[in-house]
XYZ file of C-alpha atoms in Angstrom:
699
model
C -0.589 0.274 0.579
C 1.343 3.632 -0.683
C 0.731 7.277 0.651
C -0.022 9.863 -1.688
C -0.310 13.504 -1.138
C -3.440 15.169 -1.715
C -4.823 16.403 -4.734
C -7.596 19.121 -5.994
C -10.336 17.778 -7.156
C -10.228 14.394 -5.209
C -7.608 11.697 -5.645
C -8.379 8.017 -6.408
C -5.761 5.467 -7.402
C -6.246 1.684 -6.480
C -2.868 1.119 -5.260
C -2.366 4.156 -2.663
C -4.423 5.492 0.232
C -4.051 9.119 0.536
C -2.105 10.904 3.436
C -3.507 14.588 3.625
C -0.596 15.353 6.287
C -2.744 17.281 8.706
C -2.235 17.643 12.308
C -4.794 17.209 15.302
C -7.284 20.334 15.832
C -10.134 21.148 17.983
C -12.308 21.569 14.964
C -12.087 19.823 11.686
C -14.802 20.820 8.721
C -15.326 18.168 6.091
C -16.700 18.778 2.693
C -16.472 17.800 -0.860
C -16.205 20.882 -2.106
C -12.660 22.508 -3.053
C -14.196 25.854 -3.448
C -16.168 26.024 -0.026
C -13.480 24.840 1.378
C -11.016 27.842 0.126
C -14.366 30.276 1.318
C -13.555 29.102 4.905
C -10.000 28.930 4.981
C -9.966 32.658 3.682
C -12.300 33.276 6.483
C -10.010 31.185 9.551
C -7.510 33.886 8.435
C -9.875 36.864 9.867
C -10.176 34.932 12.929
C -8.346 35.870 16.138
C -5.364 33.861 17.243
C -6.694 32.614 20.338
C -9.486 31.323 18.606
C -9.895 27.464 18.263
C -7.461 25.301 16.350
C -8.922 23.881 12.891
C -8.781 22.306 9.775
C -10.334 21.728 6.598
C -10.692 18.795 4.186
C -11.685 17.551 1.386
C -13.188 14.024 2.519
C -13.368 13.217 -0.980
C -9.424 11.910 -0.260
C -11.115 9.965 2.949
C -13.139 7.097 0.448
C -11.162 4.443 1.177
C -10.997 2.641 4.377
C -7.637 2.778 5.137
C -7.530 6.503 4.694
C -9.870 7.246 6.626
C -8.628 4.975 9.212
C -4.982 7.126 9.081
C -7.259 10.166 9.252
C -8.848 9.587 12.147
C -5.410 8.148 14.051
C -3.721 11.520 13.013
C -6.033 14.130 12.656
C -9.489 13.419 14.564
C -8.742 11.340 17.824
C -8.126 14.643 19.679
C -10.937 16.774 17.855
C -13.523 17.916 19.540
C -15.378 19.013 17.583
C -16.152 17.911 13.077
C -18.588 19.483 10.632
C -19.293 17.350 7.564
C -21.300 18.807 4.871
C -21.921 15.555 3.049
C -23.144 15.525 -0.761
C -24.983 12.398 -1.823
C -26.182 11.281 2.162
C -25.366 8.871 4.126
C -25.314 6.103 1.663
C -22.492 7.573 -0.342
C -19.567 7.700 2.044
C -20.717 4.595 4.468
C -17.992 3.849 5.868
C -17.373 7.327 7.169
C -20.582 7.518 7.874
C -20.389 5.100 10.482
C -16.743 5.719 11.721
C -17.978 8.656 12.337
C -21.064 8.124 14.402
C -18.915 5.558 16.503
C -15.989 8.026 17.301
C -18.857 10.692 18.212
C -19.611 8.466 21.475
C -16.996 9.345 23.374
C -17.461 11.900 25.719
C -16.722 15.525 25.205
C -17.055 15.299 21.015
C -19.217 16.298 19.211
C -20.711 15.639 15.556
C -22.500 17.618 13.024
C -23.176 16.211 9.673
C -25.237 18.545 7.650
C -26.413 17.750 3.032
C -23.619 19.043 0.889
C -26.926 20.547 -1.303
C -29.679 22.511 -0.974
C -32.369 20.211 0.208
C -32.962 19.018 3.973
C -32.282 15.669 4.896
C -33.563 15.026 8.357
C -31.962 11.620 8.281
C -28.364 13.117 8.398
C -29.717 16.086 11.056
C -30.826 13.146 13.144
C -27.339 11.227 13.016
C -25.913 14.957 14.687
C -25.640 15.004 18.360
C -26.385 18.264 18.475
C -30.044 19.494 18.318
C -31.845 19.672 14.824
C -31.829 23.372 14.954
C -28.070 24.022 15.649
C -27.381 21.852 12.973
C -29.737 23.173 10.524
C -28.354 26.656 11.604
C -24.288 25.008 10.178
C -25.982 24.046 7.045
C -27.626 27.270 6.216
C -24.105 28.760 7.479
C -22.324 26.270 4.318
C -25.387 26.818 2.137
C -25.261 30.603 1.768
C -21.477 30.218 2.230
C -20.041 34.076 1.514
C -17.257 36.188 3.898
C -19.790 36.819 6.626
C -21.456 34.038 6.610
C -18.871 31.964 7.382
C -17.111 34.280 9.794
C -20.028 33.901 11.718
C -19.956 30.027 11.321
C -16.771 29.997 13.107
C -18.256 32.853 15.648
C -21.177 30.616 16.537
C -19.478 27.650 16.687
C -17.040 28.568 19.680
C -20.309 30.209 21.072
C -22.620 26.893 21.142
C -19.260 24.571 21.620
C -15.951 26.201 22.882
C -17.191 28.971 25.152
C -15.314 27.613 28.386
C -12.725 29.184 26.380
C -11.486 32.369 26.718
C -11.792 33.703 23.002
C -11.284 37.184 24.402
C -11.532 39.047 21.396
C -14.651 37.514 19.871
C -16.591 38.556 23.179
C -19.277 41.513 22.915
C -18.942 44.226 26.057
C -21.385 41.805 27.913
C -18.422 39.529 27.669
C -20.903 37.026 25.829
C -19.350 34.945 22.161
C -21.367 37.122 19.730
C -22.892 35.323 16.599
C -25.368 36.146 13.826
C -27.880 35.065 12.189
C -26.973 32.982 8.191
C -27.523 35.169 5.998
C -29.258 34.599 2.388
C -27.361 35.791 -0.764
C -30.244 36.412 -3.459
C -30.784 32.707 -5.432
C -30.002 34.778 -8.679
C -28.368 37.728 -9.556
C -26.607 39.443 -12.621
C -22.755 39.194 -12.038
C -20.412 42.037 -13.781
C -16.366 41.976 -12.716
C -15.392 43.593 -9.645
C -18.899 44.204 -8.212
C -17.998 40.390 -6.524
C -22.103 39.598 -5.033
C -23.467 43.517 -4.855
C -26.666 44.875 -6.584
C -26.072 44.598 -10.004
C -28.931 46.023 -11.870
C -30.156 45.306 -15.570
C -29.197 49.017 -16.474
C -25.369 48.622 -15.070
C -25.230 45.495 -17.011
C -26.494 47.297 -20.089
C -24.108 50.392 -19.271
C -21.510 47.976 -20.207
C -23.292 46.842 -23.477
C -23.534 49.967 -24.493
C -19.279 50.449 -24.164
C -18.327 47.023 -25.312
C -21.587 46.440 -27.400
C -21.298 49.001 -30.334
C -18.832 50.926 -31.442
C -19.252 54.790 -33.064
C -17.926 55.160 -36.339
C -18.777 59.501 -37.053
C -22.410 59.432 -36.797
C -22.719 55.232 -37.506
C -23.639 53.243 -35.525
C -22.592 49.538 -35.631
C -24.567 46.293 -34.670
C -24.863 45.659 -31.385
C -22.896 42.305 -30.976
C -24.817 39.432 -29.766
C -25.675 38.933 -26.151
C -24.597 35.582 -24.421
C -25.789 33.967 -21.315
C -23.311 32.902 -19.539
C -24.544 31.089 -16.180
C -22.328 29.571 -13.155
C -23.275 28.352 -9.338
C -23.737 31.208 -7.585
C -21.433 29.219 -5.141
C -18.528 30.730 -6.759
C -19.170 34.451 -5.782
C -19.336 32.737 -2.419
C -15.878 31.249 -1.763
C -14.545 34.580 -3.897
C -13.077 32.078 -7.017
C -13.981 34.020 -9.822
C -10.970 34.608 -11.860
C -11.890 31.807 -13.712
C -15.052 33.738 -14.747
C -13.366 37.257 -15.324
C -11.182 36.364 -18.046
C -13.369 34.207 -19.605
C -15.848 37.086 -19.800
C -12.959 39.083 -21.113
C -12.427 36.432 -23.686
C -15.759 36.453 -24.860
C -15.427 40.688 -25.071
C -12.175 40.602 -26.875
C -14.483 37.777 -29.615
C -17.163 40.180 -29.950
C -19.602 38.730 -28.029
C -21.490 40.509 -25.358
C -21.749 38.008 -22.293
C -24.759 38.457 -19.347
C -23.033 36.810 -16.486
C -25.511 34.952 -14.179
C -25.220 33.667 -11.025
C -27.776 30.993 -9.484
C -28.569 28.601 -7.223
C -29.506 25.645 -9.323
C -31.176 25.776 -12.924
C -34.217 23.963 -10.934
C -34.627 26.745 -9.388
C -38.217 27.737 -9.530
C -37.391 31.611 -9.005
C -33.998 31.351 -10.219
C -35.189 30.036 -13.948
C -37.779 32.980 -13.652
C -35.495 35.407 -13.401
C -32.856 33.330 -16.483
C -35.560 33.596 -18.895
C -36.874 37.343 -17.992
C -33.178 38.863 -18.911
C -33.032 36.153 -22.052
C -35.856 38.146 -23.094
C -35.178 41.929 -22.290
C -31.516 41.416 -23.214
C -33.183 39.086 -26.572
C -29.656 37.095 -26.087
C -28.903 35.035 -28.769
C -27.179 31.698 -26.761
C -26.396 30.551 -23.444
C -23.227 29.071 -22.346
C -24.002 27.295 -19.181
C -21.641 26.033 -16.447
C -24.159 24.124 -13.984
C -23.882 20.468 -13.901
C -26.434 17.803 -13.360
C -30.034 17.721 -15.942
C -32.687 20.356 -15.135
C -35.478 18.543 -15.968
C -36.222 15.441 -13.741
C -37.816 12.866 -15.473
C -39.224 9.708 -13.962
C -38.362 5.651 -14.519
C -39.043 5.253 -18.280
C -39.928 1.818 -18.076
C -42.562 1.946 -15.440
C -44.433 4.669 -17.831
C -47.416 3.904 -19.733
C -47.636 6.835 -21.513
C -44.716 8.736 -24.136
C -41.956 11.014 -22.150
C -41.723 14.694 -23.320
C -38.535 16.629 -22.668
C -39.644 20.326 -22.292
C -36.251 23.038 -22.348
C -36.443 25.099 -19.409
C -35.731 28.184 -20.952
C -38.271 30.388 -22.738
C -36.306 31.211 -25.971
C -35.663 28.180 -28.106
C -31.951 29.127 -27.821
C -28.959 26.802 -28.451
C -27.351 25.890 -25.308
C -23.511 25.682 -24.602
C -22.648 22.964 -22.018
C -18.783 24.079 -20.721
C -17.091 21.757 -18.760
C -15.583 22.835 -14.982
C -13.076 20.052 -14.314
C -12.800 18.709 -11.160
C -9.483 17.409 -11.419
C -6.247 19.584 -12.483
C -4.899 20.114 -16.201
C -2.019 17.729 -15.784
C -4.439 14.562 -14.961
C -6.279 16.175 -17.980
C -3.508 16.463 -20.407
C -2.294 12.425 -19.170
C -5.403 10.663 -18.870
C -6.651 9.208 -22.114
C -10.672 9.413 -22.011
C -10.122 13.017 -20.803
C -12.389 13.272 -18.261
C -12.875 11.020 -14.741
C -15.984 9.363 -14.525
C -17.735 11.996 -11.769
C -17.049 14.939 -14.620
C -18.337 12.381 -17.194
C -21.585 11.658 -15.265
C -21.934 16.320 -13.574
C -20.922 17.496 -16.355
C -21.385 15.289 -19.790
C -23.855 12.764 -19.414
C -26.647 14.140 -17.194
C -26.380 17.782 -19.091
C -27.171 15.629 -22.422
C -30.708 15.057 -21.477
C -31.783 18.206 -21.871
C -30.427 18.251 -25.330
C -26.864 20.410 -23.987
C -24.418 20.890 -26.835
C -21.160 19.442 -25.509
C -18.615 21.697 -25.595
C -14.993 21.337 -23.686
C -13.172 21.670 -20.487
C -12.506 25.275 -19.946
C -10.592 25.269 -16.818
C -9.439 22.928 -13.928
C -8.516 22.787 -10.451
C -5.256 23.989 -9.058
C -3.488 25.332 -5.897
C -3.523 28.928 -5.117
C -1.451 28.588 -2.277
C -1.395 26.819 0.883
C -3.376 27.545 4.377
C -1.061 27.041 7.197
C -3.625 28.077 9.690
C -6.293 25.158 7.934
C -3.595 23.012 7.158
C -4.888 22.663 3.808
C -4.600 23.991 -0.060
C -6.594 27.044 -0.912
C -7.790 25.804 -4.675
C -8.854 27.551 -7.331
C -10.332 27.254 -10.908
C -8.320 28.302 -13.120
C -9.043 29.591 -17.242
C -7.261 27.042 -19.704
C -7.148 30.124 -22.216
C -6.654 27.572 -25.568
C -9.828 25.563 -24.623
C -11.619 28.336 -23.336
C -11.081 29.965 -27.215
C -12.419 27.213 -29.024
C -15.565 27.114 -26.840
C -16.120 31.499 -27.338
C -15.573 30.393 -31.088
C -17.787 28.538 -31.223
C -20.308 30.332 -29.396
C -19.548 32.883 -31.941
C -19.796 31.049 -35.045
C -23.823 29.930 -33.611
C -24.475 33.418 -32.676
C -23.225 34.217 -36.521
C -25.379 31.282 -38.081
C -28.359 33.261 -36.487
C -27.547 35.839 -37.764
C -27.140 35.794 -40.792
C -29.695 35.865 -43.427
C -30.318 32.236 -45.014
C -29.594 33.675 -48.361
C -25.786 34.049 -47.248
C -25.202 31.368 -45.619
C -22.910 28.482 -46.875
C -23.682 25.280 -45.614
C -21.808 21.516 -46.029
C -23.332 18.352 -46.641
C -21.059 15.466 -46.002
C -21.844 12.028 -47.268
C -20.165 8.958 -45.074
C -18.370 6.570 -47.376
C -17.275 3.363 -45.826
C -15.680 1.204 -46.585
C -14.840 3.685 -49.450
C -16.019 2.301 -52.616
C -17.613 3.873 -54.220
C -20.876 1.558 -53.781
C -20.663 2.605 -50.168
C -20.961 6.307 -50.893
C -23.535 7.751 -48.478
C -24.200 4.630 -46.322
C -25.779 5.082 -43.329
C -27.386 2.989 -40.803
C -31.193 3.060 -41.334
C -31.959 5.623 -43.973
C -32.137 6.091 -46.995
C -28.751 8.990 -46.735
C -28.579 10.149 -50.701
C -32.714 10.538 -50.696
C -32.504 11.988 -47.039
C -29.882 14.155 -48.860
C -32.073 16.016 -51.099
C -34.832 16.120 -48.637
C -32.506 18.153 -46.514
C -31.466 20.590 -49.554
C -35.203 21.758 -50.640
C -36.270 22.308 -47.504
C -33.151 24.101 -47.356
C -33.857 25.707 -50.680
C -37.235 26.171 -49.640
C -36.003 28.708 -46.418
C -34.256 30.447 -49.210
C -30.434 29.014 -48.843
C -28.303 29.320 -52.241
C -29.040 26.060 -53.283
C -29.334 25.759 -57.567
C -29.677 22.946 -59.538
C -31.064 20.017 -57.057
C -30.693 16.477 -58.556
C -34.135 14.507 -58.590
C -33.993 12.069 -56.576
C -31.259 9.952 -54.419
C -29.969 8.182 -57.410
C -29.211 11.109 -59.293
C -27.567 12.846 -56.802
C -24.811 9.780 -56.384
C -24.961 9.820 -60.019
C -23.229 13.339 -59.602
C -20.872 12.734 -57.503
C -19.607 9.984 -59.108
C -19.062 12.153 -62.147
C -15.817 13.806 -60.512
C -13.105 12.139 -58.081
C -14.126 10.037 -55.011
C -12.193 7.434 -52.413
C -11.898 5.284 -55.634
C -7.984 5.070 -56.167
C -7.904 3.554 -59.886
C -9.850 6.753 -60.357
C -8.271 9.872 -58.906
C -6.371 10.774 -61.339
C -8.799 9.953 -64.597
C -11.840 11.984 -63.323
C -12.716 15.793 -62.862
C -12.117 17.367 -59.648
C -14.705 20.429 -59.323
C -12.497 21.663 -55.662
C -8.875 21.442 -54.227
C -6.693 23.503 -52.076
C -2.970 24.374 -53.327
C -0.716 22.952 -51.799
C 0.504 26.061 -50.318
C -2.624 26.906 -49.151
C -3.260 23.754 -47.221
C 0.261 24.462 -45.468
C -0.187 27.336 -43.737
C -2.863 25.511 -41.872
C -1.239 22.824 -41.526
C 1.800 24.729 -39.580
C -0.523 25.954 -37.516
C -0.946 22.693 -35.768
C 0.559 21.371 -32.267
C 4.652 20.512 -33.607
C 3.703 17.201 -32.056
C 0.893 16.891 -34.413
C 1.988 18.408 -37.526
C 4.826 15.767 -36.648
C 2.880 12.590 -36.553
C 1.144 13.149 -40.171
C 4.268 13.225 -41.760
C 5.685 10.392 -40.015
C 2.696 8.361 -41.340
C 2.297 9.120 -44.567
C 5.380 11.621 -45.648
C 4.595 14.841 -47.692
C 1.568 16.136 -49.145
C 2.808 15.320 -52.619
C 2.575 11.422 -51.862
C -0.816 11.321 -50.551
C -2.920 9.518 -53.947
C -5.360 12.404 -53.963
C -2.175 14.865 -54.707
C -2.680 16.009 -58.756
C -0.835 18.483 -60.294
C 0.472 20.822 -56.980
C -3.156 20.364 -55.227
C -5.050 18.101 -52.970
C -8.389 17.306 -54.922
C -11.371 17.065 -53.098
C -14.952 15.052 -53.232
C -18.022 16.240 -54.015
C -20.217 19.000 -56.111
C -21.355 22.614 -55.580
C -24.782 22.919 -55.571
C -25.252 27.084 -55.722
C -23.278 27.818 -52.826
C -24.025 24.751 -50.704
C -21.495 21.844 -50.890
C -22.268 18.015 -50.930
C -19.117 16.088 -50.151
C -17.990 12.413 -49.658
C -16.141 12.448 -46.874
C -12.287 11.197 -47.118
C -11.247 8.082 -45.851
C -8.525 7.689 -43.055
C -5.893 6.655 -44.779
C -4.884 4.376 -47.934
C -2.648 1.488 -49.027
C -4.024 -0.060 -45.549
C -7.030 -2.483 -44.920
C -9.711 -0.102 -45.511
C -12.408 -2.192 -43.269
C -9.951 -2.585 -40.748
C -8.707 1.352 -40.606
C -12.077 3.124 -40.132
C -12.313 2.283 -36.627
C -8.559 2.703 -35.609
C -8.602 4.285 -32.604
C -4.509 5.539 -33.319
C -4.571 6.244 -36.759
C -3.585 9.871 -37.624
C -5.587 11.369 -40.788
C -3.534 11.844 -43.812
C -3.007 15.096 -45.251
C -6.396 14.806 -47.896
C -8.352 13.849 -45.261
C -7.533 17.410 -43.349
C -7.472 19.434 -46.626
C -11.383 18.437 -46.674
C -11.851 20.003 -43.523
C -9.915 22.536 -43.778
C -10.949 24.037 -47.497
C -14.229 23.562 -45.457
C -13.719 25.952 -42.569
C -10.572 28.437 -43.562
C -10.973 28.707 -47.756
C -15.037 27.876 -48.827
C -16.007 29.287 -45.080
C -19.102 27.290 -44.602
C -21.200 28.285 -41.561
C -22.192 25.196 -40.167
C -21.861 21.410 -41.496
C -24.508 18.334 -41.577
C -23.333 14.573 -41.585
C -25.932 12.698 -43.219
C -26.353 9.738 -41.411
C -24.938 7.168 -39.044
C -21.649 7.300 -39.035
C -19.319 8.832 -40.412
C -15.289 8.264 -39.803
C -14.441 12.361 -37.868
C -15.760 11.191 -34.759
C -13.617 7.693 -34.347
C -10.123 9.780 -35.389
C -7.846 9.365 -32.592
C -7.758 11.345 -29.198
C -9.449 12.048 -25.707
C -13.006 10.062 -24.967
C -14.151 13.599 -23.800
C -13.491 17.061 -23.216
C -10.470 17.104 -26.122
C -7.782 18.678 -25.872
C -6.261 21.018 -28.980
C -4.215 17.826 -29.936
C -7.054 15.702 -30.668
C -7.499 15.211 -33.970
C -11.716 15.352 -34.411
C -10.950 19.428 -33.214
C -8.428 19.801 -35.647
C -9.850 18.562 -38.897
C -13.854 19.833 -37.239
C -12.572 22.918 -35.178
C -15.397 25.351 -33.536
C -17.561 24.302 -35.894
C -21.283 23.902 -35.767
C -22.427 20.422 -36.721
C -25.573 18.630 -36.686
C -25.905 14.916 -37.504
C -29.087 13.038 -38.664
C -28.851 9.611 -36.328
C -30.641 6.478 -36.079
C -32.350 6.459 -32.933
C -31.433 2.978 -31.637
C -27.497 3.260 -31.052
C -26.959 6.320 -28.562
C -23.420 4.934 -27.564
C -21.953 5.749 -31.206
C -24.546 8.637 -31.132
C -22.689 9.936 -27.961
C -18.771 9.659 -29.843
C -19.917 12.276 -32.196
C -21.947 14.679 -29.508
C -18.586 14.883 -27.463
C -16.235 14.366 -29.981
C -17.337 17.168 -32.287
C -19.687 18.920 -30.530
C -22.694 17.359 -32.982
C -26.328 18.263 -32.371
C -27.888 14.855 -32.882
C -31.130 14.906 -34.839
C -32.720 11.509 -33.971
C -34.566 9.360 -36.998
C -37.012 6.879 -36.214
C -35.940 3.098 -37.229
C -37.485 1.963 -40.912
C -40.086 -0.269 -40.254
C -39.665 -4.461 -41.058
C -40.404 -6.076 -44.085
C -39.420 -9.254 -45.765
C -36.100 -9.321 -48.022
C -37.491 -11.289 -50.744
C -35.172 -12.305 -53.372
C -35.428 -10.992 -57.025
C -33.885 -11.695 -60.773
C -32.239 -14.762 -61.464
C -32.269 -15.294 -57.418
C -35.378 -15.556 -58.004
C -35.445 -17.412 -60.750
C -33.108 -20.489 -58.842
C -35.943 -20.526 -55.577
C -38.353 -21.368 -58.216
C -36.239 -24.046 -59.581
C -35.309 -25.535 -56.365
C -39.172 -25.740 -55.662
C -39.462 -27.436 -58.483
C -36.868 -29.604 -57.794
C -37.928 -30.505 -54.456
C -41.248 -31.702 -55.336
C -40.350 -33.873 -57.996
C -37.785 -35.319 -56.564
C -39.067 -39.448 -56.766
C -42.292 -38.574 -58.834
C -40.998 -37.515 -62.011
C -37.348 -38.719 -63.341
C -36.989 -36.760 -66.122
C -38.125 -33.518 -65.035
C -35.831 -34.306 -62.125
C -32.988 -34.852 -64.065
C -34.007 -31.538 -66.349
C -34.432 -28.869 -63.302
C -31.593 -30.551 -62.225
C -29.235 -29.487 -65.366
C -31.175 -26.142 -65.390
C -30.305 -24.826 -61.697
C -26.098 -26.105 -62.382
C -26.460 -23.851 -65.765
C -28.004 -20.746 -63.494
C -25.863 -20.555 -61.425
C -22.696 -21.208 -63.822
C -24.139 -18.514 -65.450
C -24.904 -15.963 -62.800
C -21.009 -17.332 -60.843
C -23.073 -17.812 -57.796
C -20.705 -20.332 -56.077
C -17.728 -17.705 -56.521
C -19.643 -14.936 -54.868
C -20.680 -16.968 -52.411
C -17.118 -18.108 -51.967
C -16.275 -14.645 -51.421
C -18.363 -13.502 -48.748
C -16.925 -16.813 -46.310
């Protein structure tokens, strides 16, 4: 068994336990929220020198029984009061819950256990050794938080459980230890940098909007920047953990967005939701950036329901909602972990928000140690912004705002058809979907809505015929057929050289120079597809060449060749489309190498597609693979039903062969001459149709 030092966001290792390296003290406060612990540590610095000794710790480090036992031996043994803010109820930390109750049986010890969220838990209050009133009051101090409430919590604990000690500096003129009741902070409020959690009105925000949202040139006023609501938990204000949001707000403003930051207790709180919706309407917001976790909708077990389940957005306006991930671990852990996020973050910030239909973006911040608080013997943990990942998300938000603000007649859209395996006969494959005809339907709908589309083929077969009239992924016809769009090597390399050096080298090592790519012709990389007016319909490029095309489609380690990157670089930088529609399950973009979630700048889906709005018609009965597209390519999944089941039947020569076999079976033993004639006809038809060779190829 190995001992490990604690890390921000908790630590989990099957081979070791965490040693928090604390000494014993009079008061121990345990919480699962690093932000709450940091706020308490800041308040503790303002306590007088004769205040009882104090320790703060994240009980997530003590989940393993051996870790708790070590902590009890080193820290709890001489403690007089233990306060636990228990997120998830007693069942989440059963061992610690039971051991603490056993610890509290000794005379001179007090235990206060309160919920770690905003829902009262009578079982936890009852498990405390103090009165329910005192336990409830401690809970409200911790939930309201903020500098003053945290300070009053310490005063309350000293007055009620350490009154025999001097604490002279805490006494009032009557010689009593004075404290005040918890003060509620508004559940929802507008936040502006440098304003703290003081009262900020919509007019205050509009003044900043007028300064940053418009710019005057002579007598002309440019169009106001799009308003983007930024939602985050009020607890960040209460713990003075706002620097990360200040940095994000600045990035948004510098990118041409007008942020409306709103701090709230929860999106499940009706008061908070009502205020968000009111501000949304009054500011004509274009998009929501959400950093809160979990899901807003409460859905009963579908297995027990006799009626269909309907999901309704909690927001008054039908706006895109980008889910921003505030990772509970460190940047180093995320960078080195192939899956990106640990299971707790995936549940809170990805899986549950997906239930609300949010667009999953990227992890924009991580926890880091600000400093070490000597009095409480605990690191003060803060969120810090990841500038590059934040830039990606802000650009994605801006792309959505631009898509909404641009007139349909000025929008460029790309529809991308999968090609797996990369044979011409498999262009536009999609599980459970007639992809070519669906593409025609989408094109007609776009044209009816004013998009710049011309010369739409009559049907799906006509579309495939048009695509086959130019280069495809077929290596045998690459240099025989015309090519309607391409990118020069100089332009391609200008984009390629902006990639991280490690990614550039990986492509060069695997595929050589772009001149060696089979799709390179006359100094240009060819792109498969056609333009119908200003709308592009393309064939997704192959992930490789001179390889097993079936195997490399899902290869988690195969880096894409130059022609693959050229396809998406051209769409993004040269043709400058506003959005991409990947038509039908499934393409190969979401299977490129990289993290499973919360991708980094080195992950290939990000390198190829970038911060681009991505819409994806996908069969409803495969949420597992749809999740890949949602989490790795920020896809908006538009589910379609499965096709109705019907008999496949046979046709043509196979139907003729089936009839001959049926007749032969009936003639057996009854008519020898007819039996012989039928046998000859069957063998002749098998030879003429090469059926045996085809069956041998399938086997």
